[in-house]
């Protein structure tokens, strides 16, 4: 396969192509090369369609705006829901008419307009100190309880993962109640929000806090990392709200670029990404959960046990996204 890659840590770099631009699909990807490349290679093996891919941590939407109708992008792969919403808000994607995709992806994990689809999901878990707390039955609402005063660690409230969680709280509990909850969580923080999700687990291991907020796939990746395995082994993974609405989930996803030069083949790729083969690869490599119902998670992920996921449709998070950002600003959560 002629898979061309360019990793850009501070924006996007141009891809030098040895494949004719007229023949190859172009994928813009927020997801990392180690995850995406094997899947795209499998697609080319099965379809004969070559793929060029540009990797970036930031800047894909801005680049597509600059490129306009001349953009070579066919498919965009995102690492979280907020990136999907950015593409929609900037009118950079097109709806897809595919019975295959609609059959594979449940309604709660795709837009009502079919202009984006989830590919994998991850849980916003609450990790507890194995030594000091053990496994606990906990709800997100409990994070504001006096019981956890000075015991909670989290990354920035403005990070997309936390904004999505706050949006889900607003959807369930209303804005006023969620503001009170945020104030309570802030009062219970052991330190100013900082670092990434893995850093919160490390903080629990080092005794800085007893509860950490973090995504499920980081737990799996830490267990597979010889330098971070001891961090993960120091905590219990807890699925919140199991006695009521279920745990909040966020998603990675895909969308068809508005000005895709190769829409037919782009849709073929999107259909492949929802297939059993791709869903299994996608989920296993990064320790995520498939969104296709009949595809099992990896053995390691399955070992964490079954859980009840919040049935709130993912697209509902978009309706409360700006309200969530506003509340985080009002309570000065990161200060």
CSV table of C-alpha atoms in Angstrom, one decimal:
chain,number,residue,atom,x,y,z
A,1,UNK,CA,0.0,0.0,0.0
A,2,UNK,CA,1.2,3.5,-0.7
A,3,UNK,CA,0.2,5.1,2.6
A,4,UNK,CA,1.8,8.5,2.9
A,5,UNK,CA,2.1,10.1,6.4
A,6,UNK,CA,3.2,13.3,7.9
A,7,UNK,CA,3.1,13.9,11.6
A,8,UNK,CA,2.7,17.6,12.6
A,9,UNK,CA,2.9,18.4,16.3
A,10,UNK,CA,2.4,22.1,15.8
A,11,UNK,CA,0.0,22.4,12.9
A,12,UNK,CA,-0.2,20.5,9.7
A,13,UNK,CA,2.7,19.7,7.2
A,14,UNK,CA,2.1,19.1,3.6
A,15,UNK,CA,2.3,15.5,2.4
A,16,UNK,CA,4.8,14.7,-0.4
A,17,UNK,CA,3.0,12.4,-2.7
A,18,UNK,CA,4.3,9.5,-4.8
A,19,UNK,CA,0.7,8.5,-5.5
A,20,UNK,CA,-1.3,10.3,-8.1
A,21,UNK,CA,-3.6,12.8,-6.3
A,22,UNK,CA,-6.3,11.9,-8.8
A,23,UNK,CA,-6.3,8.3,-7.7
A,24,UNK,CA,-5.7,8.3,-3.9
A,25,UNK,CA,-7.9,9.2,-1.1
A,26,UNK,CA,-6.7,11.9,1.3
A,27,UNK,CA,-7.5,11.5,5.0
A,28,UNK,CA,-6.9,14.3,7.5
A,29,UNK,CA,-6.5,12.7,10.9
A,30,UNK,CA,-6.3,13.9,14.5
A,31,UNK,CA,-5.8,10.3,15.5
A,32,UNK,CA,-2.2,9.0,15.7
A,33,UNK,CA,-0.4,7.0,13.1
A,34,UNK,CA,0.1,3.9,15.2
A,35,UNK,CA,-3.7,3.5,15.3
A,36,UNK,CA,-4.7,4.6,11.9
A,37,UNK,CA,-2.1,3.2,9.6
A,38,UNK,CA,-2.8,-0.5,10.0
A,39,UNK,CA,-6.5,0.1,9.4
A,40,UNK,CA,-5.9,2.1,6.3
A,41,UNK,CA,-3.5,-0.6,5.0
A,42,UNK,CA,-6.2,-3.2,5.5
A,43,UNK,CA,-8.7,-1.0,3.6
A,44,UNK,CA,-6.3,-0.7,0.6
A,45,UNK,CA,-5.6,-4.4,0.7
A,46,UNK,CA,-9.3,-5.2,0.4
A,47,UNK,CA,-10.4,-2.3,-1.9
A,48,UNK,CA,-7.3,-1.5,-4.0
A,49,UNK,CA,-7.8,2.2,-3.1
A,50,UNK,CA,-4.6,3.9,-2.0
A,51,UNK,CA,-4.8,6.4,0.9
A,52,UNK,CA,-2.7,9.5,1.7
A,53,UNK,CA,-2.9,10.7,5.3
A,54,UNK,CA,-2.0,13.8,7.1
A,55,UNK,CA,-1.7,13.6,10.9
A,56,UNK,CA,-2.1,16.6,13.2
A,57,UNK,CA,-2.8,17.5,16.8
A,58,UNK,CA,-4.4,20.7,15.9
A,59,UNK,CA,-5.4,22.9,12.9
A,60,UNK,CA,-7.3,20.6,10.6
A,61,UNK,CA,-10.4,22.7,10.5
A,62,UNK,CA,-8.5,25.9,10.0
A,63,UNK,CA,-6.6,24.3,7.1
A,64,UNK,CA,-9.8,23.1,5.5
A,65,UNK,CA,-11.2,26.6,5.8
A,66,UNK,CA,-8.2,28.1,4.0
A,67,UNK,CA,-8.2,25.4,1.3
A,68,UNK,CA,-11.9,25.9,0.6
A,69,UNK,CA,-13.2,24.2,-2.5
A,70,UNK,CA,-9.6,23.2,-3.4
A,71,UNK,CA,-9.2,21.1,-0.3
A,72,UNK,CA,-7.9,17.6,-1.1
A,73,UNK,CA,-9.4,16.2,2.1
A,74,UNK,CA,-11.8,13.3,1.5
A,75,UNK,CA,-12.4,12.0,5.1
A,76,UNK,CA,-11.6,13.5,8.5
A,77,UNK,CA,-10.9,11.3,11.5
A,78,UNK,CA,-11.2,12.9,14.9
A,79,UNK,CA,-10.1,12.0,18.4
A,80,UNK,CA,-13.1,13.4,20.2
A,81,UNK,CA,-16.6,14.7,19.8
A,82,UNK,CA,-15.6,18.4,20.1
A,83,UNK,CA,-13.5,18.1,16.9
A,84,UNK,CA,-16.5,16.7,15.1
A,85,UNK,CA,-18.6,19.6,16.2
A,86,UNK,CA,-15.9,22.1,15.1
A,87,UNK,CA,-16.1,20.6,11.6
A,88,UNK,CA,-19.9,20.9,11.6
A,89,UNK,CA,-20.0,24.4,12.9
A,90,UNK,CA,-17.5,25.6,10.2
A,91,UNK,CA,-19.6,23.9,7.5
A,92,UNK,CA,-16.7,21.6,6.5
A,93,UNK,CA,-18.6,18.3,6.2
A,94,UNK,CA,-21.3,16.7,4.1
A,95,UNK,CA,-24.0,14.2,4.9
A,96,UNK,CA,-23.5,10.6,3.9
A,97,UNK,CA,-26.3,8.4,2.4
A,98,UNK,CA,-25.1,4.9,3.4
A,99,UNK,CA,-27.4,2.1,4.5
A,100,UNK,CA,-24.2,0.2,5.5
A,101,UNK,CA,-23.0,2.9,7.9
A,102,UNK,CA,-26.4,3.5,9.4
A,103,UNK,CA,-26.9,-0.2,10.0
A,104,UNK,CA,-23.5,-0.5,11.7
A,105,UNK,CA,-23.5,2.6,13.9
A,106,UNK,CA,-26.4,3.0,16.4
A,107,UNK,CA,-28.4,6.2,16.2
A,108,UNK,CA,-27.1,7.6,19.5
A,109,UNK,CA,-23.6,7.5,18.1
A,110,UNK,CA,-24.2,9.5,14.9
A,111,UNK,CA,-25.7,12.8,13.9
A,112,UNK,CA,-29.3,13.2,13.0
A,113,UNK,CA,-28.2,14.7,9.7
A,114,UNK,CA,-25.7,11.8,9.0
A,115,UNK,CA,-22.8,14.3,8.6
A,116,UNK,CA,-20.7,12.6,11.3
A,117,UNK,CA,-20.4,9.2,12.8
A,118,UNK,CA,-18.7,7.8,16.0
A,119,UNK,CA,-16.2,5.1,15.5
A,120,UNK,CA,-15.1,4.2,19.0
A,121,UNK,CA,-16.1,5.3,22.5
A,122,UNK,CA,-14.4,5.7,25.8
A,123,UNK,CA,-15.8,6.1,29.3
A,124,UNK,CA,-15.1,9.1,31.5
A,125,UNK,CA,-14.2,7.0,34.5
A,126,UNK,CA,-13.4,7.8,38.1
A,127,UNK,CA,-10.3,6.1,39.4
A,128,UNK,CA,-9.8,5.5,43.1
A,129,UNK,CA,-6.7,4.7,45.1
A,130,UNK,CA,-6.5,0.9,45.5
A,131,UNK,CA,-4.7,1.3,48.8
A,132,UNK,CA,-6.8,4.1,50.4
A,133,UNK,CA,-10.2,3.7,48.9
A,134,UNK,CA,-10.5,0.4,47.0
A,135,UNK,CA,-13.2,-0.1,44.4
A,136,UNK,CA,-16.2,2.2,45.0
A,137,UNK,CA,-19.8,2.7,43.9
A,138,UNK,CA,-19.8,6.3,42.9
A,139,UNK,CA,-21.7,8.8,40.8
A,140,UNK,CA,-20.4,12.0,39.1
A,141,UNK,CA,-22.7,13.9,41.4
A,142,UNK,CA,-20.8,12.5,44.4
A,143,UNK,CA,-17.6,14.5,43.4
A,144,UNK,CA,-19.2,17.5,45.0
A,145,UNK,CA,-19.8,15.8,48.3
A,146,UNK,CA,-17.9,16.9,51.4
A,147,UNK,CA,-16.7,13.3,51.7
A,148,UNK,CA,-14.2,14.0,48.9
A,149,UNK,CA,-12.9,17.4,50.2
A,150,UNK,CA,-9.3,17.8,49.0
A,151,UNK,CA,-9.3,14.3,47.4
A,152,UNK,CA,-10.0,14.9,43.7
A,153,UNK,CA,-7.6,15.4,40.8
A,154,UNK,CA,-8.4,16.4,37.2
A,155,UNK,CA,-7.0,18.0,34.1
A,156,UNK,CA,-8.2,21.4,32.9
A,157,UNK,CA,-12.0,21.8,33.0
A,158,UNK,CA,-11.7,23.4,29.6
A,159,UNK,CA,-10.3,20.2,28.0
A,160,UNK,CA,-12.9,18.8,25.5
A,161,UNK,CA,-13.2,15.6,27.6
A,162,UNK,CA,-14.3,17.6,30.7
A,163,UNK,CA,-16.4,20.0,28.7
A,164,UNK,CA,-18.3,17.1,27.3
A,165,UNK,CA,-18.9,15.6,30.8
A,166,UNK,CA,-20.2,19.0,32.0
A,167,UNK,CA,-22.5,19.2,28.9
A,168,UNK,CA,-23.9,15.8,29.8
A,169,UNK,CA,-24.5,16.9,33.4
A,170,UNK,CA,-26.4,19.9,32.1
A,171,UNK,CA,-28.5,17.7,29.8
A,172,UNK,CA,-29.5,15.5,32.8
A,173,UNK,CA,-29.6,17.9,35.7
A,174,UNK,CA,-30.1,21.4,34.3
A,175,UNK,CA,-27.8,24.4,34.2
A,176,UNK,CA,-28.4,25.7,37.8
A,177,UNK,CA,-27.8,22.4,39.4
A,178,UNK,CA,-24.7,21.7,37.3
A,179,UNK,CA,-23.2,25.1,38.3
A,180,UNK,CA,-23.7,24.2,42.0
A,181,UNK,CA,-22.1,20.8,41.3
A,182,UNK,CA,-19.1,22.4,39.6
A,183,UNK,CA,-18.6,24.7,42.5
A,184,UNK,CA,-18.6,21.7,44.8
A,185,UNK,CA,-16.1,19.8,42.7
A,186,UNK,CA,-13.8,22.8,42.5
A,187,UNK,CA,-13.9,23.1,46.3
A,188,UNK,CA,-13.0,19.4,46.6
A,189,UNK,CA,-9.9,19.5,44.3
A,190,UNK,CA,-6.6,18.5,45.8
A,191,UNK,CA,-4.7,20.8,43.5
A,192,UNK,CA,-5.2,23.2,40.6
A,193,UNK,CA,-6.3,21.3,37.4
A,194,UNK,CA,-3.2,20.4,35.4
A,195,UNK,CA,-1.6,17.8,33.2
A,196,UNK,CA,-3.4,15.1,31.2
A,197,UNK,CA,-5.5,12.1,32.3
A,198,UNK,CA,-2.5,9.9,32.9
A,199,UNK,CA,-1.0,12.5,35.3
A,200,UNK,CA,-4.2,12.3,37.4
A,201,UNK,CA,-3.7,8.6,37.9
A,202,UNK,CA,0.0,9.2,38.8
A,203,UNK,CA,-1.1,11.8,41.3
A,204,UNK,CA,-3.4,9.1,43.0
A,205,UNK,CA,-0.4,6.7,43.1
A,206,UNK,CA,1.8,9.4,44.7
A,207,UNK,CA,-0.9,10.2,47.3
A,208,UNK,CA,-1.8,13.7,46.1
A,209,UNK,CA,-5.4,12.7,45.8
A,210,UNK,CA,-7.7,9.7,46.2
A,211,UNK,CA,-10.0,10.2,43.1
A,212,UNK,CA,-8.9,10.9,39.6
A,213,UNK,CA,-11.1,11.8,36.6
A,214,UNK,CA,-9.9,10.1,33.4
A,215,UNK,CA,-10.8,8.3,30.2
A,216,UNK,CA,-10.9,4.5,30.1
A,217,UNK,CA,-8.5,4.0,27.3
A,218,UNK,CA,-5.6,5.7,29.1
A,219,UNK,CA,-6.0,3.0,31.8
A,220,UNK,CA,-5.4,0.3,29.2
A,221,UNK,CA,-2.5,2.1,27.6
A,222,UNK,CA,-0.9,2.7,31.0
A,223,UNK,CA,-1.2,-1.0,31.8
A,224,UNK,CA,0.6,-1.8,28.5
A,225,UNK,CA,3.4,0.8,29.2
A,226,UNK,CA,6.2,-0.6,31.3
A,227,UNK,CA,7.0,2.8,32.6
A,228,UNK,CA,3.4,3.6,33.6
A,229,UNK,CA,2.1,0.2,34.5
A,230,UNK,CA,2.6,0.8,38.2
A,231,UNK,CA,0.5,4.0,38.0
A,232,UNK,CA,-2.5,2.0,36.7
A,233,UNK,CA,-1.9,-0.8,39.1
A,234,UNK,CA,-2.2,1.7,42.0
A,235,UNK,CA,-5.9,2.5,41.1
A,236,UNK,CA,-9.2,0.8,40.7
A,237,UNK,CA,-11.3,1.7,37.6
A,238,UNK,CA,-14.8,2.7,38.5
A,239,UNK,CA,-17.8,3.2,36.2
A,240,UNK,CA,-19.9,6.0,37.5
A,241,UNK,CA,-23.7,6.2,37.8
A,242,UNK,CA,-24.3,2.5,37.4
A,243,UNK,CA,-27.4,2.5,39.6
A,244,UNK,CA,-29.1,5.2,37.5
A,245,UNK,CA,-28.4,6.8,34.1
A,246,UNK,CA,-25.0,5.1,33.3
A,247,UNK,CA,-21.5,6.3,32.7
A,248,UNK,CA,-20.8,9.3,30.4
A,249,UNK,CA,-19.1,8.3,27.2
A,250,UNK,CA,-17.3,10.3,24.6
A,251,UNK,CA,-16.4,9.2,21.1
A,252,UNK,CA,-13.8,9.4,18.3
A,253,UNK,CA,-15.4,9.8,14.9
A,254,UNK,CA,-15.3,10.5,11.2
A,255,UNK,CA,-16.9,12.8,8.6
A,256,UNK,CA,-17.0,13.2,4.9
A,257,UNK,CA,-15.2,16.4,3.8
A,258,UNK,CA,-17.5,18.9,2.2
A,259,UNK,CA,-15.4,19.2,-1.0
A,260,UNK,CA,-14.1,15.6,-1.1
A,261,UNK,CA,-12.7,15.0,-4.7
A,262,UNK,CA,-13.4,11.3,-4.4
A,263,UNK,CA,-16.8,11.0,-2.6
A,264,UNK,CA,-17.6,7.4,-3.8
A,265,UNK,CA,-14.3,6.0,-2.5
A,266,UNK,CA,-14.5,8.1,0.6
A,267,UNK,CA,-17.8,6.6,1.5
A,268,UNK,CA,-16.3,3.2,0.8
A,269,UNK,CA,-13.6,3.9,3.4
A,270,UNK,CA,-16.1,5.2,5.9
A,271,UNK,CA,-18.2,2.0,5.4
A,272,UNK,CA,-15.1,0.0,6.0
A,273,UNK,CA,-14.3,1.8,9.2
A,274,UNK,CA,-17.6,0.7,10.6
A,275,UNK,CA,-17.1,-2.9,9.6
A,276,UNK,CA,-16.3,-5.7,12.1
A,277,UNK,CA,-12.7,-5.9,10.9
A,278,UNK,CA,-11.9,-2.2,11.3
A,279,UNK,CA,-14.0,-1.8,14.5
A,280,UNK,CA,-12.0,-4.6,16.1
A,281,UNK,CA,-8.7,-3.2,15.0
A,282,UNK,CA,-9.7,0.3,16.0
A,283,UNK,CA,-10.8,-0.7,19.5
A,284,UNK,CA,-8.0,-3.1,20.3
A,285,UNK,CA,-5.1,-1.0,19.4
A,286,UNK,CA,-6.1,2.0,21.5
A,287,UNK,CA,-8.1,0.1,24.3
A,288,UNK,CA,-11.4,1.7,23.3
A,289,UNK,CA,-14.9,0.3,23.0
A,290,UNK,CA,-16.3,-0.4,19.5
A,291,UNK,CA,-19.6,1.4,18.7
A,292,UNK,CA,-20.8,-1.5,16.5
A,293,UNK,CA,-22.8,-3.6,18.9
A,294,UNK,CA,-21.7,-7.0,17.8
A,295,UNK,CA,-17.9,-6.3,18.0
A,296,UNK,CA,-16.4,-7.2,21.4
A,297,UNK,CA,-13.7,-5.0,23.1
A,298,UNK,CA,-10.2,-6.3,23.6
A,299,UNK,CA,-9.6,-9.0,26.2
A,300,UNK,CA,-7.9,-6.4,28.5
A,301,UNK,CA,-10.8,-3.9,28.2
A,302,UNK,CA,-13.3,-6.7,28.7
A,303,UNK,CA,-11.6,-7.7,31.9
A,304,UNK,CA,-12.7,-4.4,33.5
A,305,UNK,CA,-16.2,-5.7,33.5
A,306,UNK,CA,-19.5,-4.8,31.9
A,307,UNK,CA,-20.9,-1.4,32.5
A,308,UNK,CA,-24.0,0.6,31.8
A,309,UNK,CA,-23.4,3.5,29.4
A,310,UNK,CA,-25.4,6.7,29.4
A,311,UNK,CA,-28.1,6.4,26.7
A,312,UNK,CA,-28.0,10.2,26.1
A,313,UNK,CA,-27.4,10.6,22.3
A,314,UNK,CA,-24.0,12.0,21.7
A,315,UNK,CA,-25.3,14.7,19.4
A,316,UNK,CA,-27.2,16.1,22.5
A,317,UNK,CA,-23.8,17.1,23.9
A,318,UNK,CA,-23.5,19.7,21.1
A,319,UNK,CA,-26.7,21.4,22.3
A,320,UNK,CA,-25.1,22.1,25.8
A,321,UNK,CA,-21.5,22.6,24.7
A,322,UNK,CA,-21.5,26.4,25.0
A,323,UNK,CA,-23.5,26.3,28.2
A,324,UNK,CA,-20.8,24.0,29.7
A,325,UNK,CA,-18.0,26.3,28.7
A,326,UNK,CA,-19.9,29.3,30.1
A,327,UNK,CA,-20.4,27.5,33.5
A,328,UNK,CA,-16.7,26.5,33.7
A,329,UNK,CA,-15.8,30.2,33.1
A,330,UNK,CA,-18.3,31.4,35.7
A,331,UNK,CA,-17.0,29.2,38.5
A,332,UNK,CA,-13.4,29.9,37.4
A,333,UNK,CA,-12.9,26.1,37.6
A,334,UNK,CA,-9.2,26.1,36.5
A,335,UNK,CA,-8.1,28.9,38.9
